[in-house]
Every structure is written in C-alpha cells, then in structure tokens.
XYZ file of C-alpha atoms in Angstrom:
573
model
C -37.538 23.732 -13.515
C -35.701 26.468 -11.713
C -33.037 26.140 -8.975
C -35.715 27.034 -6.392
C -38.042 24.632 -7.700
C -35.801 21.505 -7.983
C -36.055 20.559 -4.361
C -36.031 17.193 -2.773
C -39.022 16.253 -0.628
C -38.679 16.456 3.138
C -38.108 12.704 3.305
C -35.334 13.023 0.815
C -33.656 15.972 2.752
C -33.893 13.915 6.043
C -32.207 10.984 4.394
C -29.263 12.922 3.149
C -25.937 11.095 4.325
C -23.835 13.084 6.678
C -20.283 12.413 8.181
C -20.144 9.323 10.040
C -18.402 8.165 13.121
C -16.517 4.835 12.978
C -17.642 3.859 16.569
C -20.310 5.187 18.839
C -19.405 5.683 22.470
C -21.976 8.388 23.311
C -25.362 9.371 22.106
C -26.274 12.659 20.692
C -27.894 15.301 22.886
C -31.443 14.841 21.546
C -31.333 11.157 21.973
C -29.943 11.385 25.472
C -32.743 13.891 26.391
C -35.408 11.496 24.892
C -33.658 8.358 26.184
C -33.621 6.999 22.497
C -31.039 4.494 21.116
C -28.442 6.624 19.094
C -26.213 5.104 16.345
C -23.589 7.882 16.782
C -23.766 9.080 13.089
C -23.998 12.718 12.235
C -26.810 13.187 11.993
C -28.194 10.034 13.727
C -31.111 8.097 12.346
C -33.478 9.419 14.970
C -32.695 12.859 14.306
C -33.051 12.333 10.675
C -36.344 10.802 11.127
C -37.777 13.543 13.460
C -35.971 16.583 11.918
C -34.237 17.192 15.135
C -31.233 19.305 15.388
C -28.567 16.677 15.951
C -25.533 17.697 18.017
C -23.022 16.267 20.391
C -21.095 17.378 23.485
C -17.851 19.046 22.653
C -15.036 16.434 21.648
C -17.659 13.546 21.036
C -18.292 14.338 17.436
C -15.717 16.165 15.381
C -17.501 16.445 12.135
C -19.158 19.750 11.216
C -22.796 19.375 10.475
C -22.791 22.119 7.808
C -19.762 23.253 5.815
C -21.241 26.508 4.632
C -21.485 29.394 7.137
C -25.078 30.276 7.967
C -25.849 34.032 7.685
C -28.637 33.563 10.306
C -25.795 33.414 12.879
C -23.357 36.162 12.203
C -21.035 35.461 15.022
C -17.754 34.153 13.494
C -16.636 32.513 16.633
C -19.400 29.955 16.850
C -19.474 27.050 14.346
C -22.761 26.772 12.194
C -25.312 24.180 13.263
C -27.716 22.081 11.103
C -31.040 23.687 11.069
C -33.986 21.461 11.370
C -36.470 22.282 8.760
C -34.271 25.420 8.153
C -35.185 26.813 11.540
C -32.829 27.703 14.307
C -33.209 26.465 17.861
C -34.281 28.903 20.511
C -30.815 29.243 21.543
C -29.603 30.116 18.060
C -32.520 32.485 17.587
C -31.442 34.360 20.737
C -27.863 34.560 19.580
C -28.855 36.025 16.250
C -31.417 38.604 17.854
C -28.822 41.439 17.617
C -27.550 40.467 14.038
C -27.871 43.136 11.267
C -29.712 40.643 9.222
C -32.990 39.628 10.779
C -33.269 35.833 10.182
C -36.529 34.542 8.859
C -37.824 31.016 7.971
C -37.670 29.377 4.512
C -39.715 26.272 4.126
C -37.393 24.017 1.851
C -40.256 22.087 0.111
C -42.114 25.197 -1.085
C -40.061 27.322 -1.212
C -41.620 30.178 0.960
C -40.159 32.640 3.255
C -41.753 34.203 6.141
C -40.620 36.619 8.885
C -39.284 35.270 12.126
C -42.230 37.134 13.937
C -44.774 35.483 11.640
C -47.786 33.722 13.212
C -47.154 30.998 10.682
C -43.700 30.392 12.179
C -44.719 30.756 15.840
C -45.994 27.129 16.362
C -42.723 25.709 15.119
C -40.770 28.035 17.423
C -42.995 26.961 20.330
C -42.344 23.313 19.366
C -38.660 23.915 19.367
C -39.065 25.722 22.713
C -40.820 22.859 24.445
C -38.678 20.409 22.691
C -41.659 18.482 21.095
C -41.081 15.083 19.491
C -43.059 15.919 16.565
C -42.460 19.578 15.526
C -45.302 21.418 13.868
C -44.680 22.040 10.221
C -44.399 25.549 8.890
C -48.197 25.987 8.054
C -50.801 28.572 8.326
C -52.600 26.980 11.226
C -55.971 28.539 11.989
C -55.396 31.385 9.428
C -59.250 31.443 8.843
C -62.274 29.244 9.625
C -62.018 27.004 6.698
C -65.748 27.324 5.732
C -64.890 27.274 2.007
C -62.677 24.818 -0.062
C -59.623 26.144 -1.773
C -59.944 26.400 -5.697
C -58.007 24.047 -7.859
C -55.535 25.157 -10.572
C -57.569 26.683 -13.490
C -54.726 26.740 -15.981
C -53.042 24.266 -18.333
C -50.271 23.863 -20.848
C -51.498 25.694 -23.996
C -48.480 27.529 -25.566
C -47.228 24.609 -27.513
C -50.608 24.401 -29.284
C -50.628 27.944 -30.360
C -46.919 28.625 -31.313
C -45.043 26.080 -33.307
C -41.461 25.106 -32.042
C -39.867 26.833 -35.220
C -41.560 30.057 -34.345
C -40.700 29.793 -30.663
C -37.011 29.055 -31.497
C -36.889 32.219 -33.761
C -38.329 34.393 -30.967
C -35.931 32.993 -28.465
C -33.132 34.016 -30.828
C -34.524 37.605 -31.083
C -34.930 37.843 -27.163
C -31.414 36.658 -26.732
C -30.116 39.153 -29.148
C -32.126 42.208 -28.243
C -33.489 42.192 -24.750
C -31.163 39.725 -22.815
C -28.081 42.001 -23.085
C -29.837 44.641 -21.121
C -31.965 42.492 -18.746
C -29.330 39.537 -18.340
C -30.979 37.587 -15.389
C -31.871 34.412 -17.295
C -29.700 31.373 -18.159
C -30.597 31.370 -21.788
C -28.619 28.083 -22.587
C -30.926 26.299 -19.974
C -33.948 28.144 -21.301
C -33.308 26.780 -24.869
C -32.870 23.244 -23.549
C -36.054 23.283 -21.418
C -37.951 25.028 -24.174
C -37.172 22.355 -26.654
C -38.227 19.608 -24.217
C -41.442 21.550 -23.476
C -42.355 21.595 -27.025
C -41.598 17.913 -27.589
C -43.601 15.972 -25.245
C -41.618 16.721 -22.127
C -43.757 19.518 -20.600
C -42.161 21.670 -17.862
C -44.209 23.099 -14.897
C -46.650 25.917 -15.260
C -44.197 28.597 -13.917
C -41.898 27.808 -16.870
C -44.758 28.123 -19.316
C -45.475 31.616 -17.860
C -41.774 32.399 -18.274
C -41.537 31.252 -21.894
C -44.696 33.293 -22.696
C -43.048 36.292 -21.301
C -39.868 35.858 -23.510
C -41.986 35.100 -26.643
C -44.186 38.277 -26.101
C -41.369 40.508 -25.548
C -39.432 39.165 -28.605
C -42.595 39.653 -30.744
C -42.980 43.192 -29.478
C -39.485 44.063 -30.666
C -39.723 42.234 -34.016
C -43.346 42.083 -35.037
C -42.668 38.326 -35.677
C -46.185 37.466 -34.504
C -49.372 39.244 -35.338
C -50.749 41.401 -32.543
C -53.756 39.142 -31.819
C -51.284 36.042 -31.229
C -48.953 38.266 -29.001
C -51.947 39.401 -26.909
C -53.038 35.824 -26.501
C -49.744 34.887 -25.179
C -49.559 37.733 -22.777
C -53.071 36.927 -21.452
C -52.102 33.338 -21.005
C -49.076 34.313 -18.958
C -51.325 36.540 -16.763
C -53.675 33.643 -16.176
C -50.992 31.367 -15.071
C -49.207 34.092 -12.829
C -52.483 35.058 -11.117
C -53.728 31.502 -10.452
C -54.126 31.032 -6.820
C -52.543 27.681 -6.823
C -49.397 28.711 -8.945
C -48.933 31.973 -6.916
C -48.631 29.926 -3.649
C -45.161 28.672 -4.544
C -43.027 31.677 -5.641
C -40.248 29.885 -7.625
C -37.572 31.542 -9.415
C -39.415 31.111 -12.709
C -42.486 32.714 -11.311
C -40.331 35.809 -10.299
C -38.627 35.850 -13.706
C -42.050 35.626 -15.497
C -43.270 38.653 -13.537
C -40.260 40.632 -14.283
C -40.866 39.964 -18.036
C -44.446 40.845 -17.581
C -43.593 44.144 -15.827
C -41.196 45.045 -18.719
C -43.842 44.256 -21.207
C -46.618 46.292 -19.459
C -44.053 49.154 -19.069
C -43.496 49.088 -22.810
C -47.137 48.810 -23.913
C -49.473 49.653 -20.916
C -50.382 52.181 -18.313
C -47.969 53.684 -15.615
C -50.297 52.637 -12.718
C -50.509 49.045 -13.986
C -46.703 48.801 -14.518
C -46.137 50.217 -10.981
C -48.427 47.529 -9.424
C -46.566 44.703 -11.463
C -43.339 45.957 -10.343
C -44.585 45.873 -6.761
C -45.717 42.434 -7.161
C -42.030 41.470 -8.238
C -40.867 42.799 -4.996
C -43.322 41.076 -2.917
C -42.393 37.754 -4.665
C -38.794 38.483 -4.016
C -39.508 38.680 -0.304
C -41.873 35.873 -0.402
C -38.922 33.512 -1.885
C -36.364 35.058 0.469
C -34.202 36.549 -2.376
C -33.883 39.703 -0.453
C -31.369 37.990 1.813
C -27.824 36.970 0.754
C -27.634 34.369 -2.069
C -25.697 31.896 0.213
C -28.582 32.015 2.580
C -31.001 30.982 -0.043
C -28.593 28.229 -1.237
C -28.370 26.879 2.208
C -32.061 27.152 3.053
C -33.992 26.220 -0.118
C -33.607 22.682 -0.948
C -30.188 22.304 0.470
C -28.741 22.514 -2.851
C -24.898 22.108 -3.278
C -22.840 25.248 -3.684
C -23.151 26.221 -7.417
C -21.723 29.613 -8.508
C -23.938 29.617 -11.651
C -27.155 29.131 -9.675
C -26.067 31.657 -7.079
C -25.312 34.087 -9.799
C -28.824 33.545 -11.344
C -30.456 34.043 -7.988
C -28.581 37.263 -7.362
C -29.074 38.636 -10.828
C -32.831 37.965 -10.752
C -32.891 39.942 -7.220
C -30.843 42.660 -8.939
C -33.024 43.067 -12.125
C -36.259 42.745 -9.987
C -34.957 45.824 -7.823
C -33.900 47.851 -10.877
C -37.234 47.355 -12.725
C -39.202 48.288 -9.691
C -37.158 51.308 -8.688
C -37.274 52.667 -12.295
C -40.990 52.385 -12.691
C -41.688 53.824 -9.314
C -39.080 56.647 -9.470
C -40.531 57.802 -12.914
C -43.957 57.581 -11.779
C -43.497 59.294 -8.339
C -44.711 56.430 -6.411
C -43.486 54.678 -3.313
C -40.327 52.535 -3.566
C -40.042 49.129 -1.880
C -36.664 48.406 -0.605
C -35.273 45.391 1.020
C -31.518 44.718 0.884
C -29.724 47.157 -1.273
C -26.779 44.793 -1.472
C -28.626 42.960 -4.229
C -28.121 45.568 -6.671
C -24.775 46.886 -5.256
C -22.676 43.644 -5.555
C -23.098 43.066 -9.253
C -19.467 42.559 -10.145
C -18.805 39.334 -8.185
C -19.482 36.872 -11.045
C -18.629 36.512 -14.781
C -21.955 37.669 -15.632
C -21.523 40.864 -13.619
C -19.639 42.454 -16.518
C -21.757 43.983 -19.374
C -24.733 46.082 -19.927
C -26.758 44.556 -17.069
C -24.009 45.539 -14.681
C -24.235 49.133 -16.002
C -27.989 49.167 -15.697
C -27.517 47.967 -11.871
C -24.778 50.613 -11.454
C -27.222 53.343 -12.844
C -30.157 52.402 -10.804
C -27.821 52.390 -7.734
C -27.395 55.936 -7.925
C -31.093 56.803 -7.164
C -31.895 57.539 -3.485
C -34.659 55.378 -2.346
C -34.989 56.535 1.184
C -38.099 58.830 1.503
C -37.839 59.633 5.288
C -37.552 63.345 5.044
C -39.114 66.289 3.290
C -36.600 68.849 4.330
C -35.242 70.828 1.323
C -32.037 71.605 3.108
C -31.343 67.944 3.287
C -33.012 66.716 -0.049
C -31.582 69.352 -2.280
C -27.838 68.586 -1.559
C -28.695 64.899 -1.874
C -30.395 65.359 -5.316
C -27.443 67.540 -6.640
C -25.121 64.806 -5.572
C -27.434 62.234 -7.199
C -27.394 64.239 -10.368
C -23.678 64.200 -10.379
C -23.493 60.409 -10.064
C -26.022 59.772 -12.820
C -24.376 62.005 -15.241
C -20.989 60.501 -14.618
C -22.184 56.819 -14.804
C -20.701 55.084 -17.769
C -23.350 53.329 -20.069
C -22.893 51.993 -23.491
C -26.313 50.652 -24.714
C -28.675 53.201 -26.339
C -31.499 52.210 -23.995
C -29.181 52.868 -20.938
C -28.196 56.312 -22.605
C -31.901 57.105 -22.697
C -32.388 55.764 -19.229
C -29.592 57.980 -17.914
C -31.419 60.959 -19.426
C -34.575 59.844 -17.817
C -33.023 59.547 -14.309
C -31.371 62.911 -14.769
C -34.772 64.558 -15.940
C -36.425 62.941 -12.863
C -33.894 64.567 -10.529
C -34.365 67.947 -12.489
C -38.142 67.670 -12.043
C -37.655 67.165 -8.274
C -35.194 70.056 -7.964
C -37.548 72.354 -9.961
C -40.274 71.632 -7.357
C -38.172 72.478 -4.278
C -35.931 75.121 -5.915
C -37.504 76.762 -8.784
C -34.505 79.054 -9.475
C -32.173 76.203 -10.505
C -28.672 77.297 -11.322
C -27.743 77.357 -14.946
C -24.924 75.091 -14.304
C -27.226 72.351 -13.125
C -29.319 72.930 -16.370
C -26.276 72.607 -18.600
C -25.473 69.243 -17.168
C -29.160 67.994 -17.759
C -28.800 69.435 -21.366
C -25.646 67.310 -21.920
C -27.169 64.030 -21.047
C -30.390 64.864 -22.930
C -28.542 65.752 -25.918
C -26.780 62.300 -25.894
C -30.264 60.636 -25.626
C -31.408 62.440 -28.726
C -28.820 60.526 -30.900
C -29.522 57.196 -29.012
C -33.238 57.675 -29.708
C -32.737 58.167 -33.290
C -30.657 54.958 -33.547
C -33.216 52.782 -31.844
C -35.913 54.315 -33.822
C -34.039 53.393 -36.989
C -34.028 49.742 -35.692
C -37.655 49.831 -34.904
C -36.895 48.796 -31.411
C -39.794 50.089 -29.086
C -37.993 50.538 -25.862
C -40.271 52.189 -23.576
C -38.405 55.568 -23.391
C -37.630 56.007 -27.188
C -40.438 58.580 -27.209
C -40.752 59.469 -23.697
C -37.133 60.542 -23.038
C -37.177 62.968 -26.078
C -40.636 64.383 -25.139
C -39.511 64.930 -21.509
C -36.292 66.618 -22.620
C -38.112 68.879 -24.836
C -40.401 69.832 -21.987
C -37.540 70.557 -19.689
C -35.754 72.648 -22.440
C -38.825 74.742 -22.574
C -39.200 75.403 -18.847
C -35.272 76.225 -18.697
C -35.783 79.210 -20.914
C -32.026 79.833 -21.587
C -30.108 80.433 -24.701
C -28.567 76.900 -24.514
C -31.918 75.278 -23.989
C -33.650 77.083 -26.770
C -30.717 76.043 -29.119
C -31.247 72.534 -28.416
C -35.165 72.688 -28.596
C -35.066 72.456 -32.368
C -33.045 69.350 -32.460
C -35.312 67.794 -29.807
C -38.360 68.665 -31.871
C -36.761 67.241 -35.086
C -35.846 63.922 -33.264
C -39.406 63.540 -32.008
C -40.644 64.105 -35.594
C -38.234 61.413 -36.761
C -39.499 58.822 -34.270
C -43.202 59.734 -35.184
C -42.456 59.067 -38.783
C -40.858 55.747 -37.884
C -43.385 54.368 -35.554
C -46.603 56.036 -36.683
C -48.446 55.402 -33.472
C -50.954 57.255 -31.626
C -48.929 57.907 -28.572
C -45.937 59.074 -30.544
C -48.169 61.557 -32.644
C -49.793 62.551 -29.342
C -46.412 63.513 -27.796
C -45.315 65.484 -30.868
C -48.572 67.304 -30.899
C -48.424 68.252 -27.261
C -44.654 69.217 -27.638
C -45.718 71.597 -30.521
C -48.589 73.151 -28.238
C -46.116 73.854 -25.511
C -43.652 75.428 -27.939
C -46.289 77.663 -29.279
C -47.337 78.661 -25.892
C -43.645 79.231 -25.020
C -43.353 81.407 -28.227
C -46.497 83.273 -27.439
C -45.076 84.115 -23.913
C -42.021 85.432 -25.555
C -43.886 87.520 -27.850
C -46.030 89.001 -24.981
C -42.814 89.963 -23.283
C -41.478 91.528 -26.524
C -44.754 93.598 -26.905
C -44.570 94.794 -23.502
C -40.932 96.095 -24.027
C -41.883 97.706 -27.279
C -44.735 99.599 -25.568
C -42.438 100.737 -22.902
C -39.903 102.038 -25.524
C -42.835 103.515 -27.532
C -44.252 105.447 -24.520
C -40.735 106.891 -23.362
C -39.402 107.584 -26.774
C -41.705 109.085 -29.490
C -41.495 107.293 -32.716
C -41.041 110.275 -34.831
C -37.882 111.416 -32.961
C -36.096 108.051 -33.240
C -34.576 108.738 -36.712
C -33.118 111.965 -35.712
C -31.666 110.616 -32.389
C -30.136 107.560 -34.513
C -28.641 109.955 -36.815
C -27.048 112.029 -33.992
C -25.792 108.788 -32.452
C -24.124 107.726 -35.640
C -22.522 111.093 -36.023
C -21.180 110.932 -32.431
C -19.972 107.303 -33.080
C -18.108 108.518 -36.156
C -16.344 111.319 -34.287
C -15.350 109.116 -31.386
C -14.170 106.173 -33.434
C -13.968 106.034 -37.119
C -13.007 102.417 -37.149
C -16.293 101.629 -35.447
C -18.203 103.796 -37.928
C -16.714 101.783 -40.776
C -18.438 98.621 -39.388
C -21.810 100.161 -39.644
C -24.671 99.169 -39.703
C -24.389 97.711 -36.318
C -26.733 96.554 -33.538
C -28.155 99.841 -32.451
C -30.410 98.253 -29.854
C -27.192 96.931 -28.222
C -25.557 100.405 -28.404
C -28.428 101.976 -26.609
C -27.645 99.999 -23.570
C -24.046 101.104 -23.598
C -22.442 103.658 -21.435
C -20.061 105.825 -23.322
C -19.235 108.025 -20.481
C -15.939 107.224 -18.677
C -16.250 105.941 -15.229
C -16.009 108.579 -12.286
C-alpha cells in the first residue's frame, strides 16, 4: 500500500484525538450557533461527529488545531485552521483567493483532487456557505442521468501464478541495479518487503500488482531474464489493471508509479504517439492526486498522515520523475507539454535522495523551456541559444544521461535550424561536442546490452545533424558516428537498428552525390574557361615563376597547385 492509499476512514479521521481543555467554560462557535451542548475539547465531539470546523473565540481555546501550516492559506499572519473534509470555510476561501497557489479540494478517503471551481466541489461549498448541519460529501452529484450501472472490477491477482518468487526476486535485483539509479522514485526497500508478502499469501492491492508488473517487465527488458512471451503477458496484465475503470477511479501513488514504469517501457519498445499518450496520462494522474501542489499540502490533506520526510520525499520524487518523463517524450516528439508546478522538478536537492543520477536527470530536464506562448523568432532564438548553453554545461555522469543530453541539444539544434537555417558554426561546434561524447556512451551501453531507448536514436540523430551541418568538423566526425552505429547494430541485431543504419548510409550517399555534383560543376567551369591542352604549359610557366621568386618554395615541390591558382602574388597597391 502506498502512502496515499494507507488512509483512515472518514470515521477514523473524525475520531482523531486533539488537544484538550481541562475545563470548559465556553462552547465552540459551531455549537453556539446551533445551540448544541459542547464539551469544550478541540475539536469537540459535536464537530468531530459532523465534520464541522471547530473553533473558539480568541482567548477561549489556546491549542492550535493544526500544527503544520496550510499552503492553502498563504498569509503568515493568520494561524492555520482545521479543515473540515479538507475544505476551507467560505472565509478561508475568500482569504486565499489572491494566493499564488490556487487551492483545490482533496478528498481524504479516495484520494482525489478537484479544482476549487469544480462542479463536484460546489455543493460542498454551498453547504459551508449556508452552514448546513450535514455537509454534502465530495461527490459527482447529478453528473449524468444514471441510466446504466457502473461496471465492476474486471481484473484479479495473477502475477504470482505466472512468475515464481525466486524469479521475481532476481528481476527486482536487476531493476534496483540498472534502472532505479536513473529513475529513483521508488522506495525499493519497501517494494522488496511488500513483494515478498504479495507472493506469500498476503496479497497487496491491485495498484501494487500493476506496479510490480512494471518493475518486472523493465528488468526483463534489460536482462532477457524472461522469454518475450512472458514479458509481454506481464505488460498486458499491468495495462489491464491500469485501464480498469474501478482501479483508475482512485489514483494512488502506486497507480502513478505504475504508469511511469509503463511509459518508460513503451518509450523503450513502442511507438512515439503511444508513448506520448502514456506520458500525458501520467500528468493527468499527477493532477488527479494533487501531486502538482507542494508535498506538505498533500501530506496535510490526504489521510492526515503524520509528517514523514521519507514519504514526503517519495511523493516529491514521483512528481519529479513524472514531469521529467512526460517532458522528455513530448519535447523529442514535438508534441504539447503539460505543465503544472515547475517547482516539483526544480526542488530536487532538499532530501538525501536528491543527490545522485536522478537529481542530474531532473536538472537536465529543467533546462528545457516548456512555455509555448510565442512563435516570434526574435524571442525564441535567444531563448533556445541560452537553453543550448545550459544543456551543454549541465553535468551528468550516467551514460544514459550523456545520451539524453545529446538528445536535448539535438532537439534545440533542430528547432534552431527551422527558424535560422544559417546557424553559426560556433553553435554547430557545441552540438558536435556533446554528440561526440554520446558516441562513447552509446558504445559502452551497447557492450552491456542495455537497450536504453536512445542508444540507437542518439547516434542516428547525431549522424543526421552532422550531414546537414556540412562543415569540415562535422564531416570529420561523421565517420566515427557511422562506425558507432555499425557497432550497435552488430550488438543488438534488431530490425530498427539495421533500419537506422541503412537510412543513415542512404543519407551519406545522397550527401556524397551532392558533393560530387558540386565538384563536377566546378570542373566544368574550369574546363570551359581554361582549355585542357594549355594547362600543362601554364603549369610549367607557373613553376618557372615560382622558382625564380622563391628557390626555397620550389624545393618543396610538388605542391598543391589548385591552392596556388587562388593566390595573389602581386604586392598590394
């Protein structure tokens, strides 16, 4: 069970003990308004039973109802107030209307986040406004006519019957060693414990089964530990769970994590459009669970969990990686990028887990501009050039991130080529530098048979960029890029790798044909202006002139006569 799914029932939440007064001399404000007997506690029994916002007049109750500050009320001068069903009173809503963070509503028992202006939340706001005795629950009242019954859950636990525990444990080890260092958003110690329970007659919920399926599928992809048929079944089983209408109603942290793993797998094995759709689903789930707000808001609102730095870190890290995966897929594919709170991928050094490869991944993705509000080249080109500088200077250590850095630099280069075809050679040289580093990284990953999604793609895109640059420096690196592509093809022996190599060779051949046509054109020009028969005589006269002007130069013959033809031996006037 995830931190977001381990939640007390509404009854348990209402019975949580609060600070108590020794003696009661005055009733709380809700009991006074409703003329009910108040026991003077904070909160009192009446407010607990009806989920009222229990508060007293100033000076009658000194205990603070909630120790953690609520980000829904950004005013530091006002003490936080207990939120009935995680919803502010009308006064608090008005006070927070001008806040930079627009507060929404999170239902503790789901969890489920909706915007403050949602039709689902409005009946509850109305109940607060009219001070109703029984507040309407956060529910989709009158959402449709209800002429059809909702389907029941159509999936069940199957993974333990298809994969023995010994195999699952080995795949967990592979995932922890290979993939987790890059996408470090899971608590692997906890995953090991829950997995062992799951395989030994203590089944976890279906969201956890989808999560463990994602882990096993990726580990198998990077190790060939399972046959392809078994791996495909695991992926399909996770898909059935994640797309079930009952499971998807409750976007727990495990659900979001399982979708992240599914997106990584689809990006590594599927089509660009499908990967982009999966990444968009992640972002929708992030919003649905309220992870796009600050972690302390989630901690306060969902389940009233006690402050726990480790759980807060997992929540924040999940939001970070979700953002990163979506932005990477959308940016590379040229599709729309969904953005909520950029703070989730910028504040990645606040916990012990913040240091390492995952932090470098977040820093690298944070360089990408996600605002798409203008198409003005005068604005975009300087921004892209600045982004290119940030990408190149971002320090990364893992070979996958070295390839990823080249991917992002090439993505900026492609955009600059569209808006400014005459790109300066200085920009080309910087792209060549990160691309050259990616060639070595691709060779190392290929030698380990690790099919990161950009092992082939980075090298292929770099070769295409070198061809279109058409400079001496790019032509010099083109040979190394093609050799690297050949090494990768020899290692993986897949259709897509061979297709990339074949396409790159066709482009190189077309590039060579273009060069030859240019040379032939120049040769025709030389042939029409200088008769072929007279060339030897003129060359002989030129050599005689050189010998008379500079005996030392004549001693170095033969020399490049084509170069000498372009020289001006006359002194400047």
